[in-house]
């Protein structure tokens, strides 16, 4: 088992590791922030 550094991108909001790989492009959110962003979008307008 190799536990050097997690190969997951950091959440752009809370800096926690996300479920996405570091190589993913653009902003990524952890499950919590992703859910919150979805709620915000759903409530806007
Ligand atoms: Zn987050």
Short mmCIF file of N, CA, C and O and ligand atoms in Angstrom, two decimals:
data_model
loop_
_atom_site.label_atom_id
_atom_site.label_comp_id
_atom_site.label_asym_id
_atom_site.label_seq_id
_atom_site.Cartn_x
_atom_site.Cartn_y
_atom_site.Cartn_z
N UNK A 1 0.84 -1.21 0.00
CA UNK A 1 0.00 0.00 0.00
C UNK A 1 0.87 1.25 0.00
O UNK A 1 1.80 1.37 0.78
N UNK A 2 0.57 2.13 -0.85
CA UNK A 2 1.35 3.37 -0.96
C UNK A 2 0.47 4.55 -0.58
O UNK A 2 -0.48 4.88 -1.27
N UNK A 3 0.81 5.18 0.54
CA UNK A 3 0.01 6.32 0.99
C UNK A 3 0.85 7.59 1.02
O UNK A 3 0.91 8.29 2.03
N UNK A 4 1.51 7.88 -0.07
CA UNK A 4 2.32 9.09 -0.12
C UNK A 4 1.43 10.32 -0.11
O UNK A 4 1.32 11.02 0.87
N UNK A 5 0.78 10.58 -1.24
CA UNK A 5 -0.11 11.72 -1.30
C UNK A 5 -1.38 11.34 -2.05
O UNK A 5 -1.31 10.61 -3.04
N UNK A 6 -2.50 11.80 -1.57
CA UNK A 6 -3.76 11.47 -2.23
C UNK A 6 -3.81 12.02 -3.64
O UNK A 6 -3.43 13.15 -3.88
N UNK A 7 -4.25 11.21 -4.55
CA UNK A 7 -4.31 11.62 -5.95
C UNK A 7 -5.66 12.24 -6.29
O UNK A 7 -6.18 12.09 -7.36
N UNK A 8 -6.22 12.95 -5.33
CA UNK A 8 -7.51 13.59 -5.57
C UNK A 8 -7.37 15.10 -5.54
O UNK A 8 -6.59 15.65 -4.76
N UNK A 9 -8.14 15.75 -6.38
CA UNK A 9 -8.11 17.20 -6.41
C UNK A 9 -8.74 17.76 -5.13
O UNK A 9 -9.61 17.13 -4.54
N UNK A 10 -8.29 18.97 -4.76
CA UNK A 10 -8.86 19.60 -3.57
C UNK A 10 -10.13 20.33 -3.94
O UNK A 10 -10.24 20.93 -5.02
N UNK A 11 -11.06 20.34 -3.03
CA UNK A 11 -12.28 21.12 -3.21
C UNK A 11 -11.90 22.60 -3.24
O UNK A 11 -11.12 23.07 -2.42
N UNK A 12 -12.45 23.33 -4.20
CA UNK A 12 -12.08 24.74 -4.35
C UNK A 12 -12.67 25.59 -3.23
O UNK A 12 -12.27 26.73 -3.03
N UNK A 13 -13.60 25.05 -2.50
CA UNK A 13 -14.25 25.82 -1.44
C UNK A 13 -13.68 25.52 -0.06
O UNK A 13 -13.37 26.42 0.70
N UNK A 14 -13.53 24.26 0.27
CA UNK A 14 -13.11 23.91 1.63
C UNK A 14 -11.77 23.18 1.67
O UNK A 14 -11.29 22.84 2.73
N UNK A 15 -11.16 22.97 0.50
CA UNK A 15 -9.83 22.35 0.43
C UNK A 15 -9.81 20.91 0.88
O UNK A 15 -8.73 20.35 1.12
N UNK A 16 -10.94 20.30 1.00
CA UNK A 16 -10.94 18.89 1.34
C UNK A 16 -10.80 18.06 0.07
O UNK A 16 -11.16 18.52 -1.01
N UNK A 17 -10.28 16.85 0.19
CA UNK A 17 -10.13 16.00 -0.99
C UNK A 17 -11.49 15.64 -1.57
O UNK A 17 -12.44 15.37 -0.84
N UNK A 18 -11.54 15.66 -2.89
CA UNK A 18 -12.78 15.33 -3.57
C UNK A 18 -12.75 13.90 -4.08
O UNK A 18 -11.78 13.18 -3.86
N UNK A 19 -13.77 13.51 -4.79
CA UNK A 19 -13.80 12.18 -5.39
C UNK A 19 -13.19 12.21 -6.78
O UNK A 19 -13.19 11.20 -7.47
N UNK A 20 -12.70 13.37 -7.19
CA UNK A 20 -12.17 13.52 -8.54
C UNK A 20 -10.66 13.45 -8.54
O UNK A 20 -10.02 13.89 -7.59
N UNK A 21 -10.06 12.93 -9.61
CA UNK A 21 -8.60 12.85 -9.69
C UNK A 21 -7.99 14.24 -9.86
O UNK A 21 -8.66 15.17 -10.30
N UNK A 22 -6.73 14.35 -9.46
CA UNK A 22 -6.03 15.62 -9.53
C UNK A 22 -5.95 16.14 -10.96
O UNK A 22 -5.80 17.33 -11.19
N UNK A 23 -6.05 15.25 -11.92
CA UNK A 23 -5.88 15.64 -13.32
C UNK A 23 -7.15 16.24 -13.90
O UNK A 23 -7.15 16.69 -15.05
N UNK A 24 -8.22 16.26 -13.12
CA UNK A 24 -9.47 16.80 -13.64
C UNK A 24 -9.32 18.30 -13.89
O UNK A 24 -8.63 19.00 -13.16
N UNK A 25 -9.96 18.77 -14.93
CA UNK A 25 -9.86 20.19 -15.27
C UNK A 25 -11.01 20.98 -14.65
O UNK A 25 -12.11 20.47 -14.48
N UNK A 26 -10.73 22.24 -14.38
CA UNK A 26 -11.77 23.11 -13.85
C UNK A 26 -11.93 22.97 -12.34
O UNK A 26 -11.19 22.26 -11.68
N UNK A 27 -12.92 23.68 -11.81
CA UNK A 27 -13.17 23.66 -10.38
C UNK A 27 -13.86 22.36 -9.98
O UNK A 27 -14.76 21.91 -10.66
N UNK A 28 -13.41 21.83 -8.86
CA UNK A 28 -14.03 20.61 -8.36
C UNK A 28 -14.51 20.84 -6.94
O UNK A 28 -13.94 21.62 -6.18
N UNK A 29 -15.56 20.16 -6.58
CA UNK A 29 -16.14 20.31 -5.25
C UNK A 29 -16.19 18.96 -4.56
O UNK A 29 -16.37 17.93 -5.22
N UNK A 30 -16.05 18.98 -3.25
CA UNK A 30 -16.25 17.77 -2.49
C UNK A 30 -17.76 17.47 -2.46
O UNK A 30 -18.57 18.33 -2.81
N UNK A 31 -18.13 16.28 -2.06
CA UNK A 31 -19.55 15.92 -2.06
C UNK A 31 -20.41 16.93 -1.32
O UNK A 31 -21.52 17.25 -1.76
N UNK A 32 -19.92 17.45 -0.20
CA UNK A 32 -20.70 18.40 0.59
C UNK A 32 -20.91 19.70 -0.16
O UNK A 32 -22.03 20.18 -0.32
N UNK A 33 -19.83 20.29 -0.65
CA UNK A 33 -19.92 21.56 -1.37
C UNK A 33 -20.68 21.37 -2.69
O UNK A 33 -21.42 22.26 -3.11
N UNK A 34 -20.49 20.25 -3.32
CA UNK A 34 -21.20 19.98 -4.56
C UNK A 34 -22.70 19.98 -4.30
O UNK A 34 -23.48 20.54 -5.06
N UNK A 35 -23.10 19.39 -3.22
CA UNK A 35 -24.52 19.35 -2.86
C UNK A 35 -25.02 20.75 -2.56
O UNK A 35 -26.10 21.15 -2.99
N UNK A 36 -24.22 21.53 -1.83
CA UNK A 36 -24.62 22.89 -1.49
C UNK A 36 -24.75 23.75 -2.73
O UNK A 36 -25.68 24.56 -2.85
N UNK A 37 -23.82 23.59 -3.66
CA UNK A 37 -23.89 24.34 -4.91
C UNK A 37 -25.14 23.94 -5.69
O UNK A 37 -25.80 24.77 -6.30
N UNK A 38 -25.48 22.68 -5.66
CA UNK A 38 -26.66 22.21 -6.37
C UNK A 38 -27.92 22.81 -5.76
O UNK A 38 -28.84 23.22 -6.46
N UNK A 39 -27.93 22.89 -4.43
CA UNK A 39 -29.09 23.47 -3.75
C UNK A 39 -29.20 24.96 -4.11
O UNK A 39 -30.27 25.47 -4.36
N UNK A 40 -28.06 25.64 -4.11
CA UNK A 40 -28.05 27.07 -4.41
C UNK A 40 -28.58 27.31 -5.82
O UNK A 40 -29.39 28.20 -6.06
N UNK A 41 -28.12 26.50 -6.75
CA UNK A 41 -28.55 26.64 -8.13
C UNK A 41 -30.06 26.35 -8.25
O UNK A 41 -30.77 27.05 -8.95
N UNK A 42 -30.50 25.35 -7.53
CA UNK A 42 -31.90 24.97 -7.61
C UNK A 42 -32.80 26.08 -7.05
O UNK A 42 -33.92 26.25 -7.50
N UNK A 43 -32.27 26.83 -6.08
CA UNK A 43 -33.09 27.84 -5.42
C UNK A 43 -32.99 29.20 -6.12
O UNK A 43 -33.75 30.10 -5.82
N UNK A 44 -32.03 29.38 -7.00
CA UNK A 44 -31.84 30.69 -7.62
C UNK A 44 -32.91 30.97 -8.65
O UNK A 44 -33.44 30.06 -9.28
N UNK A 45 -33.17 32.21 -8.84
CA UNK A 45 -34.09 32.62 -9.87
C UNK A 45 -35.53 32.66 -9.44
O UNK A 45 -36.37 32.76 -10.28
ZN1 LIG B 1 -15.86 21.32 -0.19
#
